[in-house]
PDB file of C-alpha atoms in Angstrom:
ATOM      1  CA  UNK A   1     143.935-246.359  75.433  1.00 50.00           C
ATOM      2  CA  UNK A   2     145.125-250.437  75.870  1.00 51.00           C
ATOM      3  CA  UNK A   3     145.932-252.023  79.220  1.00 48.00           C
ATOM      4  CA  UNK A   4     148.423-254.757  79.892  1.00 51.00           C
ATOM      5  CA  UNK A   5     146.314-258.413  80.045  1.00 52.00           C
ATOM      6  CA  UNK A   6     145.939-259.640  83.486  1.00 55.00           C
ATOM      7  CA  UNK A   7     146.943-262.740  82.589  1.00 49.00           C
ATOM      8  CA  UNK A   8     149.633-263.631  79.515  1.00 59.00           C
ATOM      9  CA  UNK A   9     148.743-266.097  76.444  1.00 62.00           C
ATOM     10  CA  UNK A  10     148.499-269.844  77.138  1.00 60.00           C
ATOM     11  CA  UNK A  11     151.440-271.500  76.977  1.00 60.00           C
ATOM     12  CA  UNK A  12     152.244-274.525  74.927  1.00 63.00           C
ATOM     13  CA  UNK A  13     150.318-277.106  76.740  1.00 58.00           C
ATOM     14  CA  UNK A  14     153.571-279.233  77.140  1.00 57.00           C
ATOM     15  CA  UNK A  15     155.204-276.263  79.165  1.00 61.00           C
ATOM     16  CA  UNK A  16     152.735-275.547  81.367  1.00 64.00           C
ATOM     17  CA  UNK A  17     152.878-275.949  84.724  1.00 65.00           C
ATOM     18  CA  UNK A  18     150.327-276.157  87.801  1.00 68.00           C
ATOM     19  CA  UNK A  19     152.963-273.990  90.025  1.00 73.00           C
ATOM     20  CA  UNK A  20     152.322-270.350  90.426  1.00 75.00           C
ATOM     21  CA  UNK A  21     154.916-267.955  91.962  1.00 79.00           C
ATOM     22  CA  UNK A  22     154.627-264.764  94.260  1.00 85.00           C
ATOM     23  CA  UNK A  23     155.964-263.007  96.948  1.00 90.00           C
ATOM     24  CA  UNK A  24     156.132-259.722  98.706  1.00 94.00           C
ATOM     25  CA  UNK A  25     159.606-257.870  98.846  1.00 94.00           C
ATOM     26  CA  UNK A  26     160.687-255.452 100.712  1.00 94.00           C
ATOM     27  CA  UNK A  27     163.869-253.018  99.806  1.00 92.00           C
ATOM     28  CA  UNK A  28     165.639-251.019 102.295  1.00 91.00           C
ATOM     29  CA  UNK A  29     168.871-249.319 102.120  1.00 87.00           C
ATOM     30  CA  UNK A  30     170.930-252.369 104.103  1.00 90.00           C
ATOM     31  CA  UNK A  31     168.956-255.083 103.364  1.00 93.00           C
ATOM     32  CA  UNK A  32     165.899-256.378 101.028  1.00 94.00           C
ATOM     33  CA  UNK A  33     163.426-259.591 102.657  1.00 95.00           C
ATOM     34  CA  UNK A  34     160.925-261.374 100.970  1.00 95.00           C
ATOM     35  CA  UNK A  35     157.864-263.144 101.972  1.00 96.00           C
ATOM     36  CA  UNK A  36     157.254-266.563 100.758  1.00 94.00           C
ATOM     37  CA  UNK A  37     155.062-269.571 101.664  1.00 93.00           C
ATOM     38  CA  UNK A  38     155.626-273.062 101.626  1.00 92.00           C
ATOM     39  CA  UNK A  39     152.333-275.397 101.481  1.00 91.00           C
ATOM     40  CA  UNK A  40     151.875-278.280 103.872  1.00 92.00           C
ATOM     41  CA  UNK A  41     152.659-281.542 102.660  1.00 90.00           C
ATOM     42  CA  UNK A  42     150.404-284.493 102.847  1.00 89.00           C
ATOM     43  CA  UNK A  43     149.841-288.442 103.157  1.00 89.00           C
ATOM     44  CA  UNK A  44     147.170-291.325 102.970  1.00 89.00           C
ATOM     45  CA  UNK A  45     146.639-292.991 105.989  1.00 88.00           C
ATOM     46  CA  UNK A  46     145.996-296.523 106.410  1.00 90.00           C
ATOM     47  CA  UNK A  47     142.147-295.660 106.211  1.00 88.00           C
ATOM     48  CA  UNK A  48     142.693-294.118 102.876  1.00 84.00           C
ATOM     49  CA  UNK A  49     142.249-290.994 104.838  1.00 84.00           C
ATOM     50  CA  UNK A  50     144.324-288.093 103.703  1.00 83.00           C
ATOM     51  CA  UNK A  51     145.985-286.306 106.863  1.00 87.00           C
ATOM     52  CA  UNK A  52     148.252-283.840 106.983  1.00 88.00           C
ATOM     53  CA  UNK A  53     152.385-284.219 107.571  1.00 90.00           C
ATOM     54  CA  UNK A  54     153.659-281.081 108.088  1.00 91.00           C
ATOM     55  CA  UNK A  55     151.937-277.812 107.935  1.00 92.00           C
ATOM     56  CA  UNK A  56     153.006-274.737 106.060  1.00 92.00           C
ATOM     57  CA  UNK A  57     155.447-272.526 106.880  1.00 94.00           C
ATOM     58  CA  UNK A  58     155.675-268.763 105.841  1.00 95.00           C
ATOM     59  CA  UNK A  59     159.958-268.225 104.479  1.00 95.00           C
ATOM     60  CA  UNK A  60     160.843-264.649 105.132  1.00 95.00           C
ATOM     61  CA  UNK A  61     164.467-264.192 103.792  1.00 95.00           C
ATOM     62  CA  UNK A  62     166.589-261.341 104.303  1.00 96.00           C
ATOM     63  CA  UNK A  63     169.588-260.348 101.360  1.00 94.00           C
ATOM     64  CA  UNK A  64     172.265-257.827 102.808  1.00 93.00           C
ATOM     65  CA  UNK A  65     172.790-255.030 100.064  1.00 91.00           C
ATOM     66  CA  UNK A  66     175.879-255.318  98.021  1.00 88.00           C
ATOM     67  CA  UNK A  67     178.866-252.692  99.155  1.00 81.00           C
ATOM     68  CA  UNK A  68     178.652-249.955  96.600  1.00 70.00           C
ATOM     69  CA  UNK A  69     175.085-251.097  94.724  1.00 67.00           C
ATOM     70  CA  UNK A  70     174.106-247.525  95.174  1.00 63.00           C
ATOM     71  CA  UNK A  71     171.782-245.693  97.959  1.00 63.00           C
ATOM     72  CA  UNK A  72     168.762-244.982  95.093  1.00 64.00           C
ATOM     73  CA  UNK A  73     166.205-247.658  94.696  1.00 62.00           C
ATOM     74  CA  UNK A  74     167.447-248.060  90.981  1.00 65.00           C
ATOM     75  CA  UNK A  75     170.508-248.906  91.791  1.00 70.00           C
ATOM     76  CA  UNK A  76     170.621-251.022  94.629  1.00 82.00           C
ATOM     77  CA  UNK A  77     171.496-254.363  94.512  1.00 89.00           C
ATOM     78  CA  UNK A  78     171.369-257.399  96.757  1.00 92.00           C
ATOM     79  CA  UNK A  79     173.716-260.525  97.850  1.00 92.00           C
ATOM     80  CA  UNK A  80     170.626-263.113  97.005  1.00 91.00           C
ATOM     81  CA  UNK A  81     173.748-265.670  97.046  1.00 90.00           C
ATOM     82  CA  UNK A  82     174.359-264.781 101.101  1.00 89.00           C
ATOM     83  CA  UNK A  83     170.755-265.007 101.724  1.00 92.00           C
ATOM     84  CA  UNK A  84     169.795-265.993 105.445  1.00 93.00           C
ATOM     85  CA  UNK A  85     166.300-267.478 106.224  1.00 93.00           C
ATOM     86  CA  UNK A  86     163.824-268.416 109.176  1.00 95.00           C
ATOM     87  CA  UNK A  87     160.553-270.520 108.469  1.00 94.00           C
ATOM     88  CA  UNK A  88     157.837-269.294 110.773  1.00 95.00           C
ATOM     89  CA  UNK A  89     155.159-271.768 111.727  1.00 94.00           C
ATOM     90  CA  UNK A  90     151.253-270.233 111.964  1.00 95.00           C
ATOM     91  CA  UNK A  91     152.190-269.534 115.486  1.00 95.00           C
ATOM     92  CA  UNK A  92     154.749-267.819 115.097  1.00 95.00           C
ATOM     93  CA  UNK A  93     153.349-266.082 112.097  1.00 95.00           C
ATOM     94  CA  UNK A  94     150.258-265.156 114.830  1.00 94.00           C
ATOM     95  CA  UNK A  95     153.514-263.116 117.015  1.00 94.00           C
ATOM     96  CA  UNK A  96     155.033-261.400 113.532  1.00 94.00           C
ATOM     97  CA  UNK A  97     150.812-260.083 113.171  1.00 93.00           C
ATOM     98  CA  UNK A  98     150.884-259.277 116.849  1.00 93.00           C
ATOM     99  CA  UNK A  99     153.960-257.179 116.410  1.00 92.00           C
ATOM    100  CA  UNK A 100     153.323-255.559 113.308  1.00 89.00           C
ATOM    101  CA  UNK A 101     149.870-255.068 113.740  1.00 86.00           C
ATOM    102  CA  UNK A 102     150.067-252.893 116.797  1.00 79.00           C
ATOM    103  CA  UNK A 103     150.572-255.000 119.459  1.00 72.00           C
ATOM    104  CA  UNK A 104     152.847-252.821 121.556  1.00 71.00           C
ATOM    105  CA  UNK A 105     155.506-255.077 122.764  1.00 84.00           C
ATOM    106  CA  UNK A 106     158.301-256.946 120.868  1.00 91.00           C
ATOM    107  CA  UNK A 107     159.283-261.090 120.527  1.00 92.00           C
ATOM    108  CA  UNK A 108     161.826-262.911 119.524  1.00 95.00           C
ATOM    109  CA  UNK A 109     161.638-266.001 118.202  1.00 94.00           C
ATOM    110  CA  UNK A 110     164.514-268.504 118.160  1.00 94.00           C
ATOM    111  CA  UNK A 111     165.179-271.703 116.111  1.00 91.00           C
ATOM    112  CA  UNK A 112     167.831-274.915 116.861  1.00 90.00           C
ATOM    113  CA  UNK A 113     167.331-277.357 114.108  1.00 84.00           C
ATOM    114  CA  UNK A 114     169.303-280.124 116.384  1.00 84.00           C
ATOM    115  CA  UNK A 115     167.343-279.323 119.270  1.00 87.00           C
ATOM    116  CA  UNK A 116     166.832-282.489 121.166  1.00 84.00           C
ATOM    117  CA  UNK A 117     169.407-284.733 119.414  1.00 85.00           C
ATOM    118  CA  UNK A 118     173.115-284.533 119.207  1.00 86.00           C
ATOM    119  CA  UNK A 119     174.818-280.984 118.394  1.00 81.00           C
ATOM    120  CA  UNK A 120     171.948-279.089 120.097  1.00 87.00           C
ATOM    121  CA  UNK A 121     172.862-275.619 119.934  1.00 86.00           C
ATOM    122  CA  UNK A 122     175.614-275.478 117.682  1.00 88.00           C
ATOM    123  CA  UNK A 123     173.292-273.619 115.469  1.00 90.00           C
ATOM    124  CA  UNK A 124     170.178-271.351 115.963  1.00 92.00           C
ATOM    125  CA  UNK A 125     168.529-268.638 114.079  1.00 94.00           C
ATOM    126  CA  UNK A 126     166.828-265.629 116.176  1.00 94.00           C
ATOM    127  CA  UNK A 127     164.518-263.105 114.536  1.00 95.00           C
ATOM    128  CA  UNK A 128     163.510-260.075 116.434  1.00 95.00           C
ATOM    129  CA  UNK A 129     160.744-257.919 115.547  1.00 94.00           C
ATOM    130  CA  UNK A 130     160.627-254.907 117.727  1.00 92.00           C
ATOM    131  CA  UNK A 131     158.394-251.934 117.045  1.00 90.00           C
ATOM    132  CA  UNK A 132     160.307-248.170 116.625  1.00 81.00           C
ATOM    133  CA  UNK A 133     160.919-246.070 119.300  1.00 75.00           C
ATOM    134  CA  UNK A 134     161.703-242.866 117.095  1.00 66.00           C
ATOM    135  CA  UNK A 135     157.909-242.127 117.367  1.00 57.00           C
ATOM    136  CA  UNK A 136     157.394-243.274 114.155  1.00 68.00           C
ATOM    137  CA  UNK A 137     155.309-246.224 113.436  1.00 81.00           C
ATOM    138  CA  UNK A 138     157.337-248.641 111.992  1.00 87.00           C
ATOM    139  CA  UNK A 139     158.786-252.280 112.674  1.00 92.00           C
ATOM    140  CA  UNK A 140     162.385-253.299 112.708  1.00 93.00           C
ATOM    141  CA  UNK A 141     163.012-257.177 112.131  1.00 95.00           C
ATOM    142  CA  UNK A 142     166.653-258.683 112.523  1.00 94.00           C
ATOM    143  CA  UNK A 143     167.465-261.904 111.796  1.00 95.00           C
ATOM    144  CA  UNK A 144     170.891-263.261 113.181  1.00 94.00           C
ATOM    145  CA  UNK A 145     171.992-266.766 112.555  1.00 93.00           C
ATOM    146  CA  UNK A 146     174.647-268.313 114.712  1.00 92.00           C
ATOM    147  CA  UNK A 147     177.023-271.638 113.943  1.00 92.00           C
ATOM    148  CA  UNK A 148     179.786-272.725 115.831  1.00 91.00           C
ATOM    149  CA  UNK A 149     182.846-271.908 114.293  1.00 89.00           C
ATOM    150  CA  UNK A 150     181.803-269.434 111.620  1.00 90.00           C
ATOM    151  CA  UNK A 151     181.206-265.730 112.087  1.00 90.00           C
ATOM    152  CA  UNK A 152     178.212-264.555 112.539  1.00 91.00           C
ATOM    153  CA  UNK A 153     175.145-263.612 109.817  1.00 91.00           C
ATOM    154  CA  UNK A 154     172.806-260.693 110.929  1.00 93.00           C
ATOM    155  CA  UNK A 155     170.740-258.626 108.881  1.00 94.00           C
ATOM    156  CA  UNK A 156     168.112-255.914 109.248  1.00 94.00           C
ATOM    157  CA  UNK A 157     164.995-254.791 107.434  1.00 95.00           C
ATOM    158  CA  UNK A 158     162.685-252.166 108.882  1.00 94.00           C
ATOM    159  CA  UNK A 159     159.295-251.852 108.048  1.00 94.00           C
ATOM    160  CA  UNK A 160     157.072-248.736 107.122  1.00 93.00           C
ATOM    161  CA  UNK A 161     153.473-248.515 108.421  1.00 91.00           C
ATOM    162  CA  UNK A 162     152.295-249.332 105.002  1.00 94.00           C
ATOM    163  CA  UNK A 163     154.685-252.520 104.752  1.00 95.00           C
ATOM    164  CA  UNK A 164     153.195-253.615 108.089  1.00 94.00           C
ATOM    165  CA  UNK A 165     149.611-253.272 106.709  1.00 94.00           C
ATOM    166  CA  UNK A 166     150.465-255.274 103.591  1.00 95.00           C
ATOM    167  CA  UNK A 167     152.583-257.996 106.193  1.00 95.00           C
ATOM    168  CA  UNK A 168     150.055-258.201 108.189  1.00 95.00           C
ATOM    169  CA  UNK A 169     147.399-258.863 105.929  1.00 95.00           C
ATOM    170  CA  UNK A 170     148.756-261.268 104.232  1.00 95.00           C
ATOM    171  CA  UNK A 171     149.953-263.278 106.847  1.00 95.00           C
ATOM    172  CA  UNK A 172     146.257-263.506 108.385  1.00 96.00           C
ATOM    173  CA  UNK A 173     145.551-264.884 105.091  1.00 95.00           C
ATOM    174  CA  UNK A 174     147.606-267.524 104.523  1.00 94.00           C
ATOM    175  CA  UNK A 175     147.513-268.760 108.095  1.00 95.00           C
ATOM    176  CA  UNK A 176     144.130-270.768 107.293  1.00 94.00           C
ATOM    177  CA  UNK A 177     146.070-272.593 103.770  1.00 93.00           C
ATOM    178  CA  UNK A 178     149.628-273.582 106.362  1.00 94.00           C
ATOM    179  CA  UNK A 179     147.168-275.541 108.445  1.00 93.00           C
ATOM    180  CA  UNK A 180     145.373-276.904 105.614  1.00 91.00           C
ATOM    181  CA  UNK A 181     141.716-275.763 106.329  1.00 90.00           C
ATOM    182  CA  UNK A 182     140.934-274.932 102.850  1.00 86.00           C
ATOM    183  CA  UNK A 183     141.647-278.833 101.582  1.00 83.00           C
ATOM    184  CA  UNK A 184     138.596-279.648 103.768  1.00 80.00           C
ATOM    185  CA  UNK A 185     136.602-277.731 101.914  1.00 77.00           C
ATOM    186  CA  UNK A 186     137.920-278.599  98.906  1.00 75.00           C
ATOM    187  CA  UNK A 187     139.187-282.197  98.724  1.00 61.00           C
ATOM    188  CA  UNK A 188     136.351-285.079  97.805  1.00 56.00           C
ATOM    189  CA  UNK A 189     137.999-287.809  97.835  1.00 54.00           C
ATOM    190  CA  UNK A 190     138.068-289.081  94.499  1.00 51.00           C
ATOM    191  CA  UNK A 191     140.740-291.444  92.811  1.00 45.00           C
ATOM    192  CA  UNK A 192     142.025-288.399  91.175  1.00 49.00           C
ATOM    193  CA  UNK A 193     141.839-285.908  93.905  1.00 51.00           C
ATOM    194  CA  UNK A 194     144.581-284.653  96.331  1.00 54.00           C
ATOM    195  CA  UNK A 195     146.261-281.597  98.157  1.00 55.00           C
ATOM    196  CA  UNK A 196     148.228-279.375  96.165  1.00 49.00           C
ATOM    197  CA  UNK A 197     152.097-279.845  96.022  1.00 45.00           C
ATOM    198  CA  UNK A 198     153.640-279.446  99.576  1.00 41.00           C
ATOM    199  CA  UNK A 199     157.484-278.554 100.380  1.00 36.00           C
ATOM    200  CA  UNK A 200     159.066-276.368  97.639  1.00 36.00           C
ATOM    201  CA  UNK A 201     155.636-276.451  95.474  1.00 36.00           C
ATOM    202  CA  UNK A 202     155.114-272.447  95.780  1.00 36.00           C
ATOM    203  CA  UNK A 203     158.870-270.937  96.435  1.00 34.00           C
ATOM    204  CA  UNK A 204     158.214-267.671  94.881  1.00 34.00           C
ATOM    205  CA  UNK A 205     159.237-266.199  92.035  1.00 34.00           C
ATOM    206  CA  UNK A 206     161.174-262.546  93.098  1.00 36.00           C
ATOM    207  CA  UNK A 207     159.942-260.295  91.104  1.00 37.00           C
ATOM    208  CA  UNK A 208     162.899-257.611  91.269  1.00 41.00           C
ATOM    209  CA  UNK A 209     166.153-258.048  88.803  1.00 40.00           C
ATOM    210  CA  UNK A 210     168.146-257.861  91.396  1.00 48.00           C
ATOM    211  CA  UNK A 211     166.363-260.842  93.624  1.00 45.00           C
ATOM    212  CA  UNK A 212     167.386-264.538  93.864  1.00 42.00           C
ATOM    213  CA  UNK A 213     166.390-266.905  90.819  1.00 38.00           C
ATOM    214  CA  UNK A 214     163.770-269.554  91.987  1.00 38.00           C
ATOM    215  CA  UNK A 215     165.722-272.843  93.484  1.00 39.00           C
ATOM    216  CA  UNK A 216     163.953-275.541  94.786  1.00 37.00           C
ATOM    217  CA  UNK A 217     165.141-276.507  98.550  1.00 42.00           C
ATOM    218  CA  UNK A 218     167.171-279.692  99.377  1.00 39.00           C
ATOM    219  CA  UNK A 219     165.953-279.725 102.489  1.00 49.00           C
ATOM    220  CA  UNK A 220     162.964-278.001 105.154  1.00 61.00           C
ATOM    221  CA  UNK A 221     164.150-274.671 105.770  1.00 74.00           C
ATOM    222  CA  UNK A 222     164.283-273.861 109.644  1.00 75.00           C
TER     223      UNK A 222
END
């Protein structure tokens, strides 16, 4: 009996590439999400110090399901172009874990990307994770995101107990690589050396058919 390779062949060394892509999806009848990460971007200081600019962020985005994809998981498919997103600092990643890991109540967290400066709250982006009350152990996120003058986008995902192991886990993981712990470790300092790639580096590559094709952001997700 053969297996599949863990890894494919090389590529040509003039298409390779130091990116690699991942996620973890999640496909429900109304709605898919996926869970991304975006690594925190970096710059020299007058020192020659390397200091962080921004830390990570972990991208869930939600895709509502297309009307008349299907109800079977084969044939469902999903309006990647309609996709709505919220960026979730490592605090705010530390309320998803609380949430999905158990925690009893539920939280809400709420984004205004003009908060502070002119058009403050003409758009915001709420995502509500709020555990079942069927007495099943599950977790229901919904995203909604509001702008003045356009109807509104909501969309729901619900989460199985086994989804909110995986979520969970991961998210405790990465939480460590958004603040940029692991560079400590790892960065020496020579002429050479330097933090990975930050904004848009790691965007993940879906791994259904019927996700969104890898696009690298014009802008910081909110």
């Amino acid at each position: 009996m053969s297996y599949p390779q863990a890894y494919p062949e090389p590529a040509p060394a003039a298409a390779r590439s130091n990116r690699v892509y991942t996620n973890f999806a999640v496909y429900k009848g109304g709605a898919a999400m996926n869970f991304k990460v975006i690594k925190p971007s970096w710059e020299y200081r007058a020192d020659g110090a390397l200091a962080m600019k921004d830390a990570g962020v972990a991208l869930l985005e939600f895709a509502p399901a297309q009307q008349g994809s299907g109800t079977a998981p084969g044939e469902r498919r999903y309006d990647w172009e309609n996709k709505t997103n919220i960026a979730l600092s490592p605090a705010e990643l530390g309320d998803l874990i609380d949430v999905v890991g158990g925690g009893g109540a539920g939280k809400n967290i709420y984004h205004d990307p003009n908060k502070g400066r002119a058009g403050e709250g003409t758009e915001g982006k709420s995502l509500s994770m709020n555990p079942g009350t069927r007495g099943v152990k599950e977790v229901y996120l919904n995203l909604m995101h509001k702008v003045r003058g356009q109807p509104d986008k909501k969309v729901s995902v619900s989460l199985s107990a086994g989804e909110m192991v995986v979520l969970r886990r991961l998210s405790e993981y990465v939480i460590p690589y958004l603040l940029g712990f692991d560079e400590i470790f790892q960065y020496d300092g020579g002429a050479d050396a330097g933090p990975s790639d930050g904004l848009g580096a790691d965007w993940a590559r879906p791994v259904s058919n019927d996700a969104a094709p890898v696009a690298m952001p014009t802008s910081a997700p909110f």
